[in-house]
């Protein structure tokens, strides 16, 4: 891991910086590159702008490691409200949530109760529920709760991270049980005992897992194959593999983040790929933004540029 990446990821987990960072005006200004604004309405406006371009949306209200049950309940209520609004507006916009935002650090069963309420509402409003993946020590519990949810609700998906050694086995289990998978490279600081330290190995593992996901489509059990990456070379390899295997481009998806690789998003849509963009909003954006900087440390220049006008 590069020194800069390590520093940025350490900052993302620093409690003081999580509180103070968002107050720094130049950081706030630079962060706007990756989020259209802090409110749900800002997210909706972005979603409405993307739709005519052929791009649907996934949305998330930023927040993690909630330490107060009332806050977890209020986050849950927020998602319950906006799921209705999305149905009324007839926008194709799927929620993606973090379990620690629903209170996982406080009590597993309470977090599950919140999650289940959201799955119920997502089901009732004909939507889909995505679960983000956080640090490696949350993987077991996240998959346990995703599987439990899938027993009741058919439209549930979870994020898996290609940098983890264990993901190959986790993927088999998710395919087996018809839980949708959004495969990403992984955004957190992980030790070499659990994750590939070299980017090349992560990329290779991602591609190997992609092949298993495309095969998983044959199961027809609700499994959904989503590749969450901006890596144009990897995307081209996955599309070529799918073409060779006879998997139609409309049977799998590419999800990217708002503000990253817009040209690639539009190019893929033009070529018939199914593309969604994840739009984040909310005021607790600091750790999330630090992870975006860590993914491409050159982004730090944007922060410096915004500092000097
Ligand atoms: C829809 C979606 C959901 C995600 N959910 C999770 C999650 O739940 N858990 C998790 O751990 N991670 C999540 N991630 C983040 C993911 O793990 C990676 O950190 C991130 O996507 C960068 O990896 P990459 O695949 O784009 O490849 P990289 O090799 O990192 O990047 C490929 C190219 O994309 C561009 N790029 C990538 N990142 C940036 C950036 N921040 N700024 C500017 N350009 C960039 C650059 O041109 C770069 O060369 C998610 C990513 C996406 C797209």
PDB file of C-alpha atoms in Angstrom, residues 58-272:
ATOM      1  CA  UNK A  58     -28.179   3.446  -6.642  1.00  0.00           C
ATOM      2  CA  UNK A  59     -28.257   5.828  -3.690  1.00  0.00           C
ATOM      3  CA  UNK A  60     -26.823   5.960  -0.224  1.00  0.00           C
ATOM      4  CA  UNK A  61     -27.097   8.387   2.655  1.00  0.00           C
ATOM      5  CA  UNK A  62     -23.588   8.545   4.013  1.00  0.00           C
ATOM      6  CA  UNK A  63     -22.984   7.406   7.554  1.00  0.00           C
ATOM      7  CA  UNK A  64     -21.250   4.559   9.388  1.00  0.00           C
ATOM      8  CA  UNK A  65     -20.430   3.240  12.848  1.00  0.00           C
ATOM      9  CA  UNK A  66     -23.492   4.802  14.418  1.00  0.00           C
ATOM     10  CA  UNK A  67     -23.154   4.717  18.212  1.00  0.00           C
ATOM     11  CA  UNK A  68     -26.675   5.675  19.225  1.00  0.00           C
ATOM     12  CA  UNK A  69     -29.792   3.516  18.749  1.00  0.00           C
ATOM     13  CA  UNK A  70     -31.965   6.581  18.177  1.00  0.00           C
ATOM     14  CA  UNK A  71     -29.744   7.648  15.305  1.00  0.00           C
ATOM     15  CA  UNK A  72     -29.910   4.176  13.747  1.00  0.00           C
ATOM     16  CA  UNK A  73     -33.708   4.357  14.020  1.00  0.00           C
ATOM     17  CA  UNK A  74     -33.724   7.783  12.388  1.00  0.00           C
ATOM     18  CA  UNK A  75     -31.549   6.535   9.502  1.00  0.00           C
ATOM     19  CA  UNK A  76     -33.987   3.646   9.041  1.00  0.00           C
ATOM     20  CA  UNK A  77     -36.927   6.053   9.032  1.00  0.00           C
ATOM     21  CA  UNK A  78     -35.189   8.222   6.441  1.00  0.00           C
ATOM     22  CA  UNK A  79     -34.825   5.270   4.062  1.00  0.00           C
ATOM     23  CA  UNK A  80     -38.428   4.196   4.707  1.00  0.00           C
ATOM     24  CA  UNK A  81     -39.641   7.676   3.730  1.00  0.00           C
ATOM     25  CA  UNK A  82     -37.525   8.030   0.628  1.00  0.00           C
ATOM     26  CA  UNK A  83     -38.453   4.574  -0.668  1.00  0.00           C
ATOM     27  CA  UNK A  84     -42.052   5.790  -0.903  1.00  0.00           C
ATOM     28  CA  UNK A  85     -40.973   8.994  -2.632  1.00  0.00           C
ATOM     29  CA  UNK A  86     -39.001   6.995  -5.184  1.00  0.00           C
ATOM     30  CA  UNK A  87     -41.999   4.814  -5.934  1.00  0.00           C
ATOM     31  CA  UNK A  88     -44.230   7.870  -6.349  1.00  0.00           C
ATOM     32  CA  UNK A  89     -41.747   9.527  -8.691  1.00  0.00           C
ATOM     33  CA  UNK A  90     -41.285   6.293 -10.663  1.00  0.00           C
ATOM     34  CA  UNK A  91     -37.489   6.626 -10.675  1.00  0.00           C
ATOM     35  CA  UNK A  92     -35.289   3.536 -10.952  1.00  0.00           C
ATOM     36  CA  UNK A  93     -33.220   4.211  -7.883  1.00  0.00           C
ATOM     37  CA  UNK A  94     -32.070   1.465  -5.476  1.00  0.00           C
ATOM     38  CA  UNK A  95     -30.891   2.018  -1.881  1.00  0.00           C
ATOM     39  CA  UNK A  96     -27.538   0.747  -0.637  1.00  0.00           C
ATOM     40  CA  UNK A  97     -26.960   0.781   3.091  1.00  0.00           C
ATOM     41  CA  UNK A  98     -24.216   0.078   5.589  1.00  0.00           C
ATOM     42  CA  UNK A  99     -25.111  -2.208   8.495  1.00  0.00           C
ATOM     43  CA  UNK A 100     -23.077  -0.116  10.942  1.00  0.00           C
ATOM     44  CA  UNK A 101     -25.333   2.785   9.993  1.00  0.00           C
ATOM     45  CA  UNK A 102     -28.305   0.702  11.147  1.00  0.00           C
ATOM     46  CA  UNK A 103     -26.679   0.071  14.525  1.00  0.00           C
ATOM     47  CA  UNK A 104     -24.605  -3.094  13.977  1.00  0.00           C
ATOM     48  CA  UNK A 105     -21.907  -1.900  16.407  1.00  0.00           C
ATOM     49  CA  UNK A 106     -24.574  -1.562  19.118  1.00  0.00           C
ATOM     50  CA  UNK A 107     -26.658  -4.710  18.749  1.00  0.00           C
ATOM     51  CA  UNK A 108     -26.816  -7.203  15.922  1.00  0.00           C
ATOM     52  CA  UNK A 109     -30.492  -8.063  16.375  1.00  0.00           C
ATOM     53  CA  UNK A 110     -31.560  -4.422  16.430  1.00  0.00           C
ATOM     54  CA  UNK A 111     -29.560  -3.758  13.260  1.00  0.00           C
ATOM     55  CA  UNK A 112     -31.233  -6.782  11.677  1.00  0.00           C
ATOM     56  CA  UNK A 113     -34.663  -5.513  12.724  1.00  0.00           C
ATOM     57  CA  UNK A 114     -33.883  -2.174  11.012  1.00  0.00           C
ATOM     58  CA  UNK A 115     -32.580  -3.970   7.952  1.00  0.00           C
ATOM     59  CA  UNK A 116     -35.644  -6.181   7.742  1.00  0.00           C
ATOM     60  CA  UNK A 117     -37.955  -3.162   7.963  1.00  0.00           C
ATOM     61  CA  UNK A 118     -36.119  -1.660   5.010  1.00  0.00           C
ATOM     62  CA  UNK A 119     -36.297  -4.903   3.034  1.00  0.00           C
ATOM     63  CA  UNK A 120     -40.031  -5.043   3.709  1.00  0.00           C
ATOM     64  CA  UNK A 121     -40.497  -1.500   2.388  1.00  0.00           C
ATOM     65  CA  UNK A 122     -38.199  -2.110  -0.577  1.00  0.00           C
ATOM     66  CA  UNK A 123     -40.267  -5.191  -1.410  1.00  0.00           C
ATOM     67  CA  UNK A 124     -43.570  -3.303  -1.016  1.00  0.00           C
ATOM     68  CA  UNK A 125     -42.359  -0.489  -3.262  1.00  0.00           C
ATOM     69  CA  UNK A 126     -41.009  -2.882  -5.902  1.00  0.00           C
ATOM     70  CA  UNK A 127     -37.436  -1.868  -5.206  1.00  0.00           C
ATOM     71  CA  UNK A 128     -34.221  -3.771  -4.374  1.00  0.00           C
ATOM     72  CA  UNK A 129     -32.056  -3.578  -1.252  1.00  0.00           C
ATOM     73  CA  UNK A 130     -28.272  -3.454  -1.466  1.00  0.00           C
ATOM     74  CA  UNK A 131     -26.013  -3.977   1.535  1.00  0.00           C
ATOM     75  CA  UNK A 132     -22.552  -2.383   1.418  1.00  0.00           C
ATOM     76  CA  UNK A 133     -19.511  -4.261   2.683  1.00  0.00           C
ATOM     77  CA  UNK A 134     -17.376  -2.590   5.353  1.00  0.00           C
ATOM     78  CA  UNK A 135     -14.102  -3.642   7.043  1.00  0.00           C
ATOM     79  CA  UNK A 136     -13.172  -7.359   7.000  1.00  0.00           C
ATOM     80  CA  UNK A 137     -14.265  -7.989  10.599  1.00  0.00           C
ATOM     81  CA  UNK A 138     -17.849  -7.228   9.494  1.00  0.00           C
ATOM     82  CA  UNK A 139     -17.926  -9.716   6.612  1.00  0.00           C
ATOM     83  CA  UNK A 140     -19.223 -12.759   8.547  1.00  0.00           C
ATOM     84  CA  UNK A 141     -22.072 -10.901  10.185  1.00  0.00           C
ATOM     85  CA  UNK A 142     -22.961  -8.995   7.009  1.00  0.00           C
ATOM     86  CA  UNK A 143     -23.276 -12.194   4.995  1.00  0.00           C
ATOM     87  CA  UNK A 144     -25.147 -13.940   7.809  1.00  0.00           C
ATOM     88  CA  UNK A 145     -27.743 -11.143   7.863  1.00  0.00           C
ATOM     89  CA  UNK A 146     -27.945 -10.949   4.069  1.00  0.00           C
ATOM     90  CA  UNK A 147     -28.669 -14.691   3.886  1.00  0.00           C
ATOM     91  CA  UNK A 148     -31.241 -14.448   6.660  1.00  0.00           C
ATOM     92  CA  UNK A 149     -32.958 -11.620   4.805  1.00  0.00           C
ATOM     93  CA  UNK A 150     -32.921 -13.559   1.530  1.00  0.00           C
ATOM     94  CA  UNK A 151     -34.981 -16.329   3.141  1.00  0.00           C
ATOM     95  CA  UNK A 152     -37.874 -13.855   3.232  1.00  0.00           C
ATOM     96  CA  UNK A 153     -37.178 -11.337   0.467  1.00  0.00           C
ATOM     97  CA  UNK A 154     -36.173 -12.153  -3.098  1.00  0.00           C
ATOM     98  CA  UNK A 155     -34.590  -8.825  -4.056  1.00  0.00           C
ATOM     99  CA  UNK A 156     -31.561  -8.504  -1.816  1.00  0.00           C
ATOM    100  CA  UNK A 157     -27.923  -8.001  -2.782  1.00  0.00           C
ATOM    101  CA  UNK A 158     -24.628  -7.577  -0.987  1.00  0.00           C
ATOM    102  CA  UNK A 159     -21.242  -6.143  -1.864  1.00  0.00           C
ATOM    103  CA  UNK A 160     -18.230  -8.510  -1.952  1.00  0.00           C
ATOM    104  CA  UNK A 161     -14.617  -7.317  -2.071  1.00  0.00           C
ATOM    105  CA  UNK A 162     -12.104  -8.874  -4.479  1.00  0.00           C
ATOM    106  CA  UNK A 163      -9.146  -7.924  -2.259  1.00  0.00           C
ATOM    107  CA  UNK A 164     -10.185 -10.480   0.398  1.00  0.00           C
ATOM    108  CA  UNK A 165      -8.861 -14.046   0.128  1.00  0.00           C
ATOM    109  CA  UNK A 166     -12.167 -15.415   1.416  1.00  0.00           C
ATOM    110  CA  UNK A 167     -14.365 -13.850  -1.265  1.00  0.00           C
ATOM    111  CA  UNK A 168     -14.167 -16.830  -3.633  1.00  0.00           C
ATOM    112  CA  UNK A 169     -16.005 -19.000  -1.074  1.00  0.00           C
ATOM    113  CA  UNK A 170     -18.406 -16.229  -0.082  1.00  0.00           C
ATOM    114  CA  UNK A 171     -19.352 -15.742  -3.713  1.00  0.00           C
ATOM    115  CA  UNK A 172     -20.204 -19.440  -4.116  1.00  0.00           C
ATOM    116  CA  UNK A 173     -22.499 -19.180  -1.112  1.00  0.00           C
ATOM    117  CA  UNK A 174     -24.253 -16.020  -2.365  1.00  0.00           C
ATOM    118  CA  UNK A 175     -24.792 -17.529  -5.832  1.00  0.00           C
ATOM    119  CA  UNK A 176     -26.119 -20.715  -4.246  1.00  0.00           C
ATOM    120  CA  UNK A 177     -28.681 -18.785  -2.202  1.00  0.00           C
ATOM    121  CA  UNK A 178     -29.700 -16.296  -4.911  1.00  0.00           C
ATOM    122  CA  UNK A 179     -28.334 -13.207  -3.156  1.00  0.00           C
ATOM    123  CA  UNK A 180     -27.312 -10.521  -5.675  1.00  0.00           C
ATOM    124  CA  UNK A 181     -23.621  -9.588  -5.640  1.00  0.00           C
ATOM    125  CA  UNK A 182     -21.965  -6.272  -6.378  1.00  0.00           C
ATOM    126  CA  UNK A 183     -18.306  -7.165  -6.764  1.00  0.00           C
ATOM    127  CA  UNK A 184     -15.836  -4.366  -5.962  1.00  0.00           C
ATOM    128  CA  UNK A 185     -12.085  -4.280  -5.384  1.00  0.00           C
ATOM    129  CA  UNK A 186     -12.412  -3.101  -1.743  1.00  0.00           C
ATOM    130  CA  UNK A 187     -11.900   0.304  -0.179  1.00  0.00           C
ATOM    131  CA  UNK A 188     -10.593  -0.257   3.367  1.00  0.00           C
ATOM    132  CA  UNK A 189      -7.238  -0.690   5.023  1.00  0.00           C
ATOM    133  CA  UNK A 190      -6.799  -4.457   5.458  1.00  0.00           C
ATOM    134  CA  UNK A 191      -3.826  -6.511   6.731  1.00  0.00           C
ATOM    135  CA  UNK A 192      -1.966  -8.902   4.381  1.00  0.00           C
ATOM    136  CA  UNK A 193      -3.280 -11.794   6.487  1.00  0.00           C
ATOM    137  CA  UNK A 194      -6.757 -11.325   4.987  1.00  0.00           C
ATOM    138  CA  UNK A 195      -6.319  -9.329   1.765  1.00  0.00           C
ATOM    139  CA  UNK A 196      -4.061  -9.246  -1.291  1.00  0.00           C
ATOM    140  CA  UNK A 197      -1.613  -6.388  -0.724  1.00  0.00           C
ATOM    141  CA  UNK A 198      -0.728  -6.000  -4.427  1.00  0.00           C
ATOM    142  CA  UNK A 199      -3.166  -4.276  -6.757  1.00  0.00           C
ATOM    143  CA  UNK A 200      -2.302  -6.648  -9.603  1.00  0.00           C
ATOM    144  CA  UNK A 201      -3.448  -9.624  -7.499  1.00  0.00           C
ATOM    145  CA  UNK A 202      -6.671  -7.845  -6.581  1.00  0.00           C
ATOM    146  CA  UNK A 203      -7.352  -7.140 -10.270  1.00  0.00           C
ATOM    147  CA  UNK A 204      -6.668 -10.775 -11.207  1.00  0.00           C
ATOM    148  CA  UNK A 205      -8.881 -12.055  -8.431  1.00  0.00           C
ATOM    149  CA  UNK A 206     -11.649  -9.659  -9.535  1.00  0.00           C
ATOM    150  CA  UNK A 207     -11.497 -11.109 -13.039  1.00  0.00           C
ATOM    151  CA  UNK A 208     -11.539 -14.715 -11.780  1.00  0.00           C
ATOM    152  CA  UNK A 209     -14.543 -13.957  -9.567  1.00  0.00           C
ATOM    153  CA  UNK A 210     -16.268 -12.257 -12.519  1.00  0.00           C
ATOM    154  CA  UNK A 211     -16.145 -15.515 -14.447  1.00  0.00           C
ATOM    155  CA  UNK A 212     -17.864 -17.303 -11.545  1.00  0.00           C
ATOM    156  CA  UNK A 213     -20.495 -14.547 -11.424  1.00  0.00           C
ATOM    157  CA  UNK A 214     -21.291 -14.817 -15.112  1.00  0.00           C
ATOM    158  CA  UNK A 215     -21.671 -18.570 -14.677  1.00  0.00           C
ATOM    159  CA  UNK A 216     -23.882 -17.928 -11.659  1.00  0.00           C
ATOM    160  CA  UNK A 217     -26.382 -16.192 -13.939  1.00  0.00           C
ATOM    161  CA  UNK A 218     -27.365 -19.608 -15.259  1.00  0.00           C
ATOM    162  CA  UNK A 219     -28.887 -20.509 -11.878  1.00  0.00           C
ATOM    163  CA  UNK A 220     -31.958 -18.317 -12.420  1.00  0.00           C
ATOM    164  CA  UNK A 221     -32.550 -18.143  -8.649  1.00  0.00           C
ATOM    165  CA  UNK A 222     -32.544 -14.356  -8.209  1.00  0.00           C
ATOM    166  CA  UNK A 223     -28.768 -14.011  -8.301  1.00  0.00           C
ATOM    167  CA  UNK A 224     -27.821 -10.667  -9.835  1.00  0.00           C
ATOM    168  CA  UNK A 225     -24.330  -9.999 -11.205  1.00  0.00           C
ATOM    169  CA  UNK A 226     -23.054  -6.457 -10.722  1.00  0.00           C
ATOM    170  CA  UNK A 227     -19.490  -5.324 -11.316  1.00  0.00           C
ATOM    171  CA  UNK A 228     -18.745  -2.185  -9.274  1.00  0.00           C
ATOM    172  CA  UNK A 229     -15.625  -0.829 -10.926  1.00  0.00           C
ATOM    173  CA  UNK A 230     -14.288   2.065 -12.992  1.00  0.00           C
ATOM    174  CA  UNK A 231     -11.430  -0.024 -14.360  1.00  0.00           C
ATOM    175  CA  UNK A 232     -11.921   0.254 -18.136  1.00  0.00           C
ATOM    176  CA  UNK A 233      -9.472  -2.563 -18.962  1.00  0.00           C
ATOM    177  CA  UNK A 234     -11.154  -4.940 -16.504  1.00  0.00           C
ATOM    178  CA  UNK A 235     -14.593  -3.987 -17.804  1.00  0.00           C
ATOM    179  CA  UNK A 236     -13.488  -4.747 -21.361  1.00  0.00           C
ATOM    180  CA  UNK A 237     -12.172  -8.175 -20.273  1.00  0.00           C
ATOM    181  CA  UNK A 238     -15.424  -8.999 -18.444  1.00  0.00           C
ATOM    182  CA  UNK A 239     -17.526  -7.974 -21.434  1.00  0.00           C
ATOM    183  CA  UNK A 240     -15.386 -10.059 -23.785  1.00  0.00           C
ATOM    184  CA  UNK A 241     -15.655 -13.040 -21.442  1.00  0.00           C
ATOM    185  CA  UNK A 242     -19.439 -12.665 -21.268  1.00  0.00           C
ATOM    186  CA  UNK A 243     -19.667 -12.464 -25.063  1.00  0.00           C
ATOM    187  CA  UNK A 244     -17.618 -15.664 -25.414  1.00  0.00           C
ATOM    188  CA  UNK A 245     -19.831 -17.402 -22.857  1.00  0.00           C
ATOM    189  CA  UNK A 246     -23.001 -16.231 -24.604  1.00  0.00           C
ATOM    190  CA  UNK A 247     -24.196 -14.090 -21.651  1.00  0.00           C
ATOM    191  CA  UNK A 248     -26.222 -11.144 -22.945  1.00  0.00           C
ATOM    192  CA  UNK A 249     -25.003  -7.621 -21.989  1.00  0.00           C
ATOM    193  CA  UNK A 250     -28.419  -6.904 -20.450  1.00  0.00           C
ATOM    194  CA  UNK A 251     -27.992  -9.842 -18.024  1.00  0.00           C
ATOM    195  CA  UNK A 252     -25.237  -8.223 -15.947  1.00  0.00           C
ATOM    196  CA  UNK A 253     -24.489  -4.690 -14.811  1.00  0.00           C
ATOM    197  CA  UNK A 254     -21.726  -2.202 -14.226  1.00  0.00           C
ATOM    198  CA  UNK A 255     -22.090   0.182 -11.300  1.00  0.00           C
ATOM    199  CA  UNK A 256     -19.833   3.197 -10.857  1.00  0.00           C
ATOM    200  CA  UNK A 257     -19.621   6.130  -8.494  1.00  0.00           C
ATOM    201  CA  UNK A 258     -20.998   9.567  -9.245  1.00  0.00           C
ATOM    202  CA  UNK A 259     -18.305  11.865 -10.609  1.00  0.00           C
ATOM    203  CA  UNK A 260     -15.913   9.106 -11.699  1.00  0.00           C
ATOM    204  CA  UNK A 261     -15.393   7.972 -15.299  1.00  0.00           C
ATOM    205  CA  UNK A 262     -18.493   9.680 -16.730  1.00  0.00           C
ATOM    206  CA  UNK A 263     -17.102   9.190 -20.265  1.00  0.00           C
ATOM    207  CA  UNK A 264     -16.742   5.455 -19.691  1.00  0.00           C
ATOM    208  CA  UNK A 265     -20.287   5.271 -18.284  1.00  0.00           C
ATOM    209  CA  UNK A 266     -21.727   6.900 -21.407  1.00  0.00           C
ATOM    210  CA  UNK A 267     -19.599   4.801 -23.734  1.00  0.00           C
ATOM    211  CA  UNK A 268     -20.816   1.595 -22.053  1.00  0.00           C
ATOM    212  CA  UNK A 269     -24.463   2.667 -22.299  1.00  0.00           C
ATOM    213  CA  UNK A 270     -23.967   3.409 -25.987  1.00  0.00           C
ATOM    214  CA  UNK A 271     -22.587  -0.105 -26.455  1.00  0.00           C
ATOM    215  CA  UNK A 272     -25.669  -1.648 -24.849  1.00  0.00           C
TER     216      UNK A 272
END
